[in-house]
Short mmCIF file of C-alpha atoms in Angstrom, two decimals:
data_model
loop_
_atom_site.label_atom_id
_atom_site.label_comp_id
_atom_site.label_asym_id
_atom_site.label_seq_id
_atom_site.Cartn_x
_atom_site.Cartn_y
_atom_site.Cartn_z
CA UNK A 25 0.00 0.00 0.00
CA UNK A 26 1.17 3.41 -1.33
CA UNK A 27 1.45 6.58 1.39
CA UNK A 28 -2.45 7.82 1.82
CA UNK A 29 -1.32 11.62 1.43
CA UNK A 30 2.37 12.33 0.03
CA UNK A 31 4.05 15.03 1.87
CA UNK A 32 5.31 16.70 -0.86
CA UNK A 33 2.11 17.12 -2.33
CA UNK A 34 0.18 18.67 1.08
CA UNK A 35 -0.46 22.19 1.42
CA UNK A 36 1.90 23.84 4.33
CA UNK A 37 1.01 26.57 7.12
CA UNK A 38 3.96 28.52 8.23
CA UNK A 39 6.66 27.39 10.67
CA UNK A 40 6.02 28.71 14.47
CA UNK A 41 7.80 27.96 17.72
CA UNK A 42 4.94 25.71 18.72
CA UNK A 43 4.91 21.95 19.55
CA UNK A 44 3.47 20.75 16.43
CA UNK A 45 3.89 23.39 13.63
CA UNK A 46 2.91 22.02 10.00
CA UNK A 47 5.74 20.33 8.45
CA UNK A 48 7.96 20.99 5.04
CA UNK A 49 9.60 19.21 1.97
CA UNK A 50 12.97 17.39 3.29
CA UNK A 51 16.03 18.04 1.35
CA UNK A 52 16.67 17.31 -2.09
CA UNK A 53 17.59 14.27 -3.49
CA UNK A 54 20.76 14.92 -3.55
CA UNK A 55 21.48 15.91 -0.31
CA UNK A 56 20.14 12.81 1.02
CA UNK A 57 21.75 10.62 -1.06
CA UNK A 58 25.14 12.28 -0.38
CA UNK A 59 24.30 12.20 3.63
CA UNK A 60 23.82 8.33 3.19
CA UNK A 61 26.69 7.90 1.08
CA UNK A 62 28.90 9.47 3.59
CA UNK A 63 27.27 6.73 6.82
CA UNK A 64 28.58 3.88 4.71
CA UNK A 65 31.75 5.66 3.30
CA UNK A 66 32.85 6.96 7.23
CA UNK A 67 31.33 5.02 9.64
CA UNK A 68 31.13 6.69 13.01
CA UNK A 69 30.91 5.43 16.43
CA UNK A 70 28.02 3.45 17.22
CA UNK A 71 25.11 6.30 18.16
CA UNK A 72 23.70 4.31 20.68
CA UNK A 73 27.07 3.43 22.71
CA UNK A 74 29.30 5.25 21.13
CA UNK A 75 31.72 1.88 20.98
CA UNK A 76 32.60 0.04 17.38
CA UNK A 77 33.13 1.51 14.20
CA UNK A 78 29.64 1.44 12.74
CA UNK A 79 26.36 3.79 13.35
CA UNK A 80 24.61 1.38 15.14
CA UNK A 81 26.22 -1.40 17.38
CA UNK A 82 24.97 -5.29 17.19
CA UNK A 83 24.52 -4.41 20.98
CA UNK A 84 22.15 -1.22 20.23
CA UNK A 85 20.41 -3.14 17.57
CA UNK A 86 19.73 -5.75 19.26
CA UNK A 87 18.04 -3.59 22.27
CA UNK A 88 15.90 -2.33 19.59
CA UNK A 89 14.57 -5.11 18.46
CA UNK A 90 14.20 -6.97 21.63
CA UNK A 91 12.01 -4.03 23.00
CA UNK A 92 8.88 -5.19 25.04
CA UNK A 93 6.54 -2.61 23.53
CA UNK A 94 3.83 -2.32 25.79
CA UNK A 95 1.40 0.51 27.48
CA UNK A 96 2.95 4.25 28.55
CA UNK A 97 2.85 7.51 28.83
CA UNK A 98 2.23 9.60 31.88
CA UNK A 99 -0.14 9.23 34.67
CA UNK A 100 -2.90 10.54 34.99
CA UNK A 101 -2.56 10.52 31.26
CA UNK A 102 -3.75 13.97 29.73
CA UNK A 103 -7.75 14.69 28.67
CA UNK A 104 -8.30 13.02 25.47
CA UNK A 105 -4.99 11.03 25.12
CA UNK A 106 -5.76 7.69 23.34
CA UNK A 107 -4.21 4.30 24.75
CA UNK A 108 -0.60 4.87 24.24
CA UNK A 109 2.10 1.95 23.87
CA UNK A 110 5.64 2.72 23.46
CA UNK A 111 9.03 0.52 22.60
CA UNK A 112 10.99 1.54 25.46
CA UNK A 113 11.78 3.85 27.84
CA UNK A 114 13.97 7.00 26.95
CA UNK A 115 16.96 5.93 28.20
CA UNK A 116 20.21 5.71 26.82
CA UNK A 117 20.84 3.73 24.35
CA UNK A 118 17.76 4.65 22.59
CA UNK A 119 18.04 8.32 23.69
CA UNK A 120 21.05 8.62 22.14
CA UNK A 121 19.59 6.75 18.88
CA UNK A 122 16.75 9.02 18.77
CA UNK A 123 19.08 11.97 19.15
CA UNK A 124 21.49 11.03 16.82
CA UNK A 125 18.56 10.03 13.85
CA UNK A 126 16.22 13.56 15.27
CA UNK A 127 19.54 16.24 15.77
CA UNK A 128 22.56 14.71 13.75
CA UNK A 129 21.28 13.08 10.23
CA UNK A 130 21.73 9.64 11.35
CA UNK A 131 19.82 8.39 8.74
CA UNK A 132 20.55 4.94 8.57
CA UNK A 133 19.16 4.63 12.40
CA UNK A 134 15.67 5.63 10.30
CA UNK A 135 15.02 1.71 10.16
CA UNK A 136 15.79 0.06 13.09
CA UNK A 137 14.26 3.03 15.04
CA UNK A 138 11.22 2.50 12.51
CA UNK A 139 10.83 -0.99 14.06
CA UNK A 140 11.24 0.00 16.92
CA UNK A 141 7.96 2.02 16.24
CA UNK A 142 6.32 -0.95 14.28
CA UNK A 143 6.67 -2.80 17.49
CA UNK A 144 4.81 -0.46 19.14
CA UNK A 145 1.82 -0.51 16.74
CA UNK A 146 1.86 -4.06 16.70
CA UNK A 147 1.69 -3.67 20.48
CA UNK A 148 -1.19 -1.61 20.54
CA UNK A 149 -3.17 -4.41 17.30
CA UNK A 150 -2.78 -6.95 20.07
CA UNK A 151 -5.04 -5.16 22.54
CA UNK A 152 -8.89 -5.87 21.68
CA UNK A 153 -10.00 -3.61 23.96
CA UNK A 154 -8.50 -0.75 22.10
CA UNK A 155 -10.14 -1.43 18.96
CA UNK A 156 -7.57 -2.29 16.70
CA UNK A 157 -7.19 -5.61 17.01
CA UNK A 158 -7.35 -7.08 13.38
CA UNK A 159 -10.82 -9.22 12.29
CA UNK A 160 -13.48 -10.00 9.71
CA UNK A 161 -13.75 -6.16 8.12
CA UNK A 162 -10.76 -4.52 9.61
CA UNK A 163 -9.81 -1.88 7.80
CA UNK A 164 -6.53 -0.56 7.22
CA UNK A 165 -3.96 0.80 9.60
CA UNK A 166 -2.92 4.25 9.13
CA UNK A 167 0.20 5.64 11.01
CA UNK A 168 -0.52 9.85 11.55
CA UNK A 169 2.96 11.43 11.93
CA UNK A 170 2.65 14.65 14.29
CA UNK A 171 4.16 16.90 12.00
CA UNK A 172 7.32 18.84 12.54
CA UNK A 173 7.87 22.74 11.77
CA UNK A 174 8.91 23.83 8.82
CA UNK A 175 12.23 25.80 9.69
CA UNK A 176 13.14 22.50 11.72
CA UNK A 177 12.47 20.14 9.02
CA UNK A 178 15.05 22.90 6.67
CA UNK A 179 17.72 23.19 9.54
CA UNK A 180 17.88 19.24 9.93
CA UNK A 181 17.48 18.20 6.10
CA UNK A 182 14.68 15.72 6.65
CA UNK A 183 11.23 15.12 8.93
CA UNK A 184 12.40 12.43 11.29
CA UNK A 185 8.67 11.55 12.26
CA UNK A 186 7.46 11.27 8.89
CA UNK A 187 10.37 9.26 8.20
CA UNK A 188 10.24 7.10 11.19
CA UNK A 189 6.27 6.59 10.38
CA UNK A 190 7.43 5.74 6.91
CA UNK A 191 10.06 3.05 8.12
CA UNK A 192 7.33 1.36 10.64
CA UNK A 193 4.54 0.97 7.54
CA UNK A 194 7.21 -0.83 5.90
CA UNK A 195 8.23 -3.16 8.75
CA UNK A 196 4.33 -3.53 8.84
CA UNK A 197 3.80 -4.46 5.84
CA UNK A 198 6.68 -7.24 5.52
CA UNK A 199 4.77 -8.32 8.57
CA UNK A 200 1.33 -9.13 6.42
CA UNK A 201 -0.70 -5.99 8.03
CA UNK A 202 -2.28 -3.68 5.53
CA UNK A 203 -0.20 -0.12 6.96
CA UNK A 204 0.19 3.54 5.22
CA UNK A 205 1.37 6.81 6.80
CA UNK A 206 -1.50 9.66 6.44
CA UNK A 207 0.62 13.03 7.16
CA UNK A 208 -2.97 15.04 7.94
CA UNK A 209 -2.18 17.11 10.99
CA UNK A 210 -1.59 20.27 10.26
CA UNK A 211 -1.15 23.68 12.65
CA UNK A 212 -4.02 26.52 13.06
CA UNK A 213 -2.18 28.75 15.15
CA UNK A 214 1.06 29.53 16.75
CA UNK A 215 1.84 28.22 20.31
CA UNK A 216 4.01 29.96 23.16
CA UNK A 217 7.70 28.03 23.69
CA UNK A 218 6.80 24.77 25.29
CA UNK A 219 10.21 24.94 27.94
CA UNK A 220 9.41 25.08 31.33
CA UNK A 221 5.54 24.87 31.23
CA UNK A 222 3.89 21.30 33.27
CA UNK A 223 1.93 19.18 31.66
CA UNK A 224 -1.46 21.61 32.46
CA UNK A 225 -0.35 24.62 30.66
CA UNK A 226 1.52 22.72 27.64
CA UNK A 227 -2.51 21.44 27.46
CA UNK A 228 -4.04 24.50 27.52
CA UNK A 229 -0.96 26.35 25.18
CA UNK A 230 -1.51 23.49 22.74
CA UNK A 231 -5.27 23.24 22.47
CA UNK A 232 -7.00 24.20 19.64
CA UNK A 233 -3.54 24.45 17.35
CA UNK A 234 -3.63 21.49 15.24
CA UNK A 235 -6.06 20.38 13.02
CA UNK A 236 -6.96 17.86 9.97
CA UNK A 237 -7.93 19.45 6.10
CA UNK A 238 -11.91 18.54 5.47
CA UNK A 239 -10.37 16.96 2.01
CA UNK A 240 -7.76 14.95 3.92
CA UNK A 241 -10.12 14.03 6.60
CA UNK A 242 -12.43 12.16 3.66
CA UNK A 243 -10.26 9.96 2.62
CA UNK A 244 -9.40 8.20 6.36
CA UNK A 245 -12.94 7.13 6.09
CA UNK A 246 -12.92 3.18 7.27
CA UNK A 247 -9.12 3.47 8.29
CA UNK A 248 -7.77 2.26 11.56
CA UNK A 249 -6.00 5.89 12.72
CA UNK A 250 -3.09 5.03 15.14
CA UNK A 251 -0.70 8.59 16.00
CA UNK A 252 2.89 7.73 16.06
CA UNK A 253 5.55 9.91 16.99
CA UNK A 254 9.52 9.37 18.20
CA UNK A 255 8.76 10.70 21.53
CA UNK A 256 5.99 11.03 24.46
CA UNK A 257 6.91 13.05 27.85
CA UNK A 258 3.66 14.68 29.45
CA UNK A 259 1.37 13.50 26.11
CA UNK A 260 0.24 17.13 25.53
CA UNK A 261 1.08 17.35 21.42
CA UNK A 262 -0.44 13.76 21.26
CA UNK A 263 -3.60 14.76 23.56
CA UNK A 264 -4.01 17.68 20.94
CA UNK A 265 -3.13 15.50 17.38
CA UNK A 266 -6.51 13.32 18.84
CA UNK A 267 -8.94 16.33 19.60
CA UNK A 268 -7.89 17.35 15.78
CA UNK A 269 -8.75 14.09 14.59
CA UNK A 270 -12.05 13.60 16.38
CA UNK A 271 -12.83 17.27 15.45
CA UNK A 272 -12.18 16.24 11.80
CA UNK A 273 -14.46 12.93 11.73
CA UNK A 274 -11.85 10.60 12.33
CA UNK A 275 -10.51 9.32 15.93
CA UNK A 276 -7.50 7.78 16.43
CA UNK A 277 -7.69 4.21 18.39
CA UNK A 278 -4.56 4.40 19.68
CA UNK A 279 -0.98 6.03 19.83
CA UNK A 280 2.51 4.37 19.50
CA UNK A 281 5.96 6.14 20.41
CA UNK A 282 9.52 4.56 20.34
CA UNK A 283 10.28 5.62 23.41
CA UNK A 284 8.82 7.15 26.28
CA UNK A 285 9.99 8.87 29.86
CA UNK A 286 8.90 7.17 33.10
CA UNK A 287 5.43 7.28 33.83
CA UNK A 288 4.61 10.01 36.33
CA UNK A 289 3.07 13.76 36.05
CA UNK A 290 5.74 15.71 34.17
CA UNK A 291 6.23 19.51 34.34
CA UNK A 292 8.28 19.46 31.10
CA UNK A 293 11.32 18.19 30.15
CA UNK A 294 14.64 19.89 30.11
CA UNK A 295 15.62 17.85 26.79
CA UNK A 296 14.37 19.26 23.49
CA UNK A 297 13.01 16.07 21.72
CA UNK A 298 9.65 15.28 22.99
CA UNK A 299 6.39 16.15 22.59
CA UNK A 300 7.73 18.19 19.35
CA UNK A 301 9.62 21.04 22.24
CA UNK A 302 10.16 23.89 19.67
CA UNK A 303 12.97 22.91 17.86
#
């Protein structure tokens, strides 16, 4: 199954230093090409460990795809936050790894990170109770990036959620399971700096600044809608992605993260990565 809506082809708002601004074209060809080029022509240091002479250790790797994806996200959860499963817990080494694919153009981490994610969604399938478990009529799966700002997407070279979204459909897929990435969400209206605010007022800074296109919202009609990002810390951004998708018609069933920070309240998070933190 092809992507439901290409993100070239989507119509853009402009860039703001909110949590979820709408996203942007990735570099060129070119520039992507020559970024992968240059991971197999000098390998680095493994990302995760830092150790070996490759991006991504047999140690790291292996932590990635041993992951017991299962239920997160902070408690009490946020208003409106779907069931949320995640691959792990943001910790090194999959902080680093997340870092290093989000910050630093490690894009040959896109994959294993990507099943990482698809573990996560497959986590979330094998819970009935959220509605998403496959059966007679089950329609497809469709992974909804949150979408990254545009002057982020520019100063990095590529959208790492859309990317990572893109790598779990395909681990999906090989799997048997009928997956596509929908890139819907898009931003209303600017948001204050998330830094320093707790979990409350990132909820009431965030609501209301996301929402889903009435001719994008159409075509998710019959689709199982399950939000994916790298990241959770207090849920606020993914709390926010759902109300736009209800709004619109079309509810998510669940939400899937590669990592997220140990359950609890949070009053925001001194890193930068979560939750889509202004870049």
């Amino acid at each position: 199954m092809t992507e439901l809506v290409p993100a070239h082809t989507a119509a853009h708002t402009a860039g703001s230093p909110g949590d979820s601004p709408g996203e942007s074209p990735a570099a060129p060809p070119a520039v992507r090409a020559l970024r992968e080029l240059l991971d197999l022509l000098l390998p680095a240091r493994c990302a995760g460990c830092r150790t070996g002479r490759s991006p991504l250790c047999p140690s790291c790797r292996a932590e990635l795809r041993t992951a017991r994806a299962g239920p997160a996200g902070p408690q009490p959860p946020p208003a409106g936050l779907p069931p949320l499963y995640a691959a792990a817990p943001y910790a090194d080494p999959v902080r680093q790894l997340l870092l290093a694919h989000k910050e630093r153009g490690a894009l040959s981490l896109a994959g294993p990170l990507g099943g990482a994610l698809a573990a996560a969604v497959r986590a979330a399938l094998g819970h009935p109770g959220d509605g998403l478990a496959a059966g007679a009529g089950a329609g497809p799966v469709l992974l909804v990036p949150m979408p990254s700002a545009r002057r982020a997407v520019r100063a990095r070279g590529h959208d790492p959620t859309l990317r990572l979204a893109r790598a779990a459909a395909r681990e999906l897929r090989r799997a048997g399971l009928a997956a596509a990435v929908a890139p819907v969400l898009r931003h209303g209206r600017t948001v204050a700096d998330q830094s320093g605010l707790s979990a409350a007022e990132r909820q009431r800074n965030l609501h209301g600044a996301l929402l889903v296109p009435a001719r994008r919202a159409a075509r998710l009609a019959g689709a199982r809608l399950v939000l994916v990002d790298d990241l959770v810390t207090t849920g606020a951004s993914l709390a926010e992605a759902a109300r736009a998708l209800r709004a619109a018609g079309c509810p998510p069933l669940a939400a899937a993260t590669v990592a997220a920070t140990v359950r609890g309240t949070s009053r925001g998070s001194g890193n930068r990565t979560g939750d889509h933190a202004p870049p």
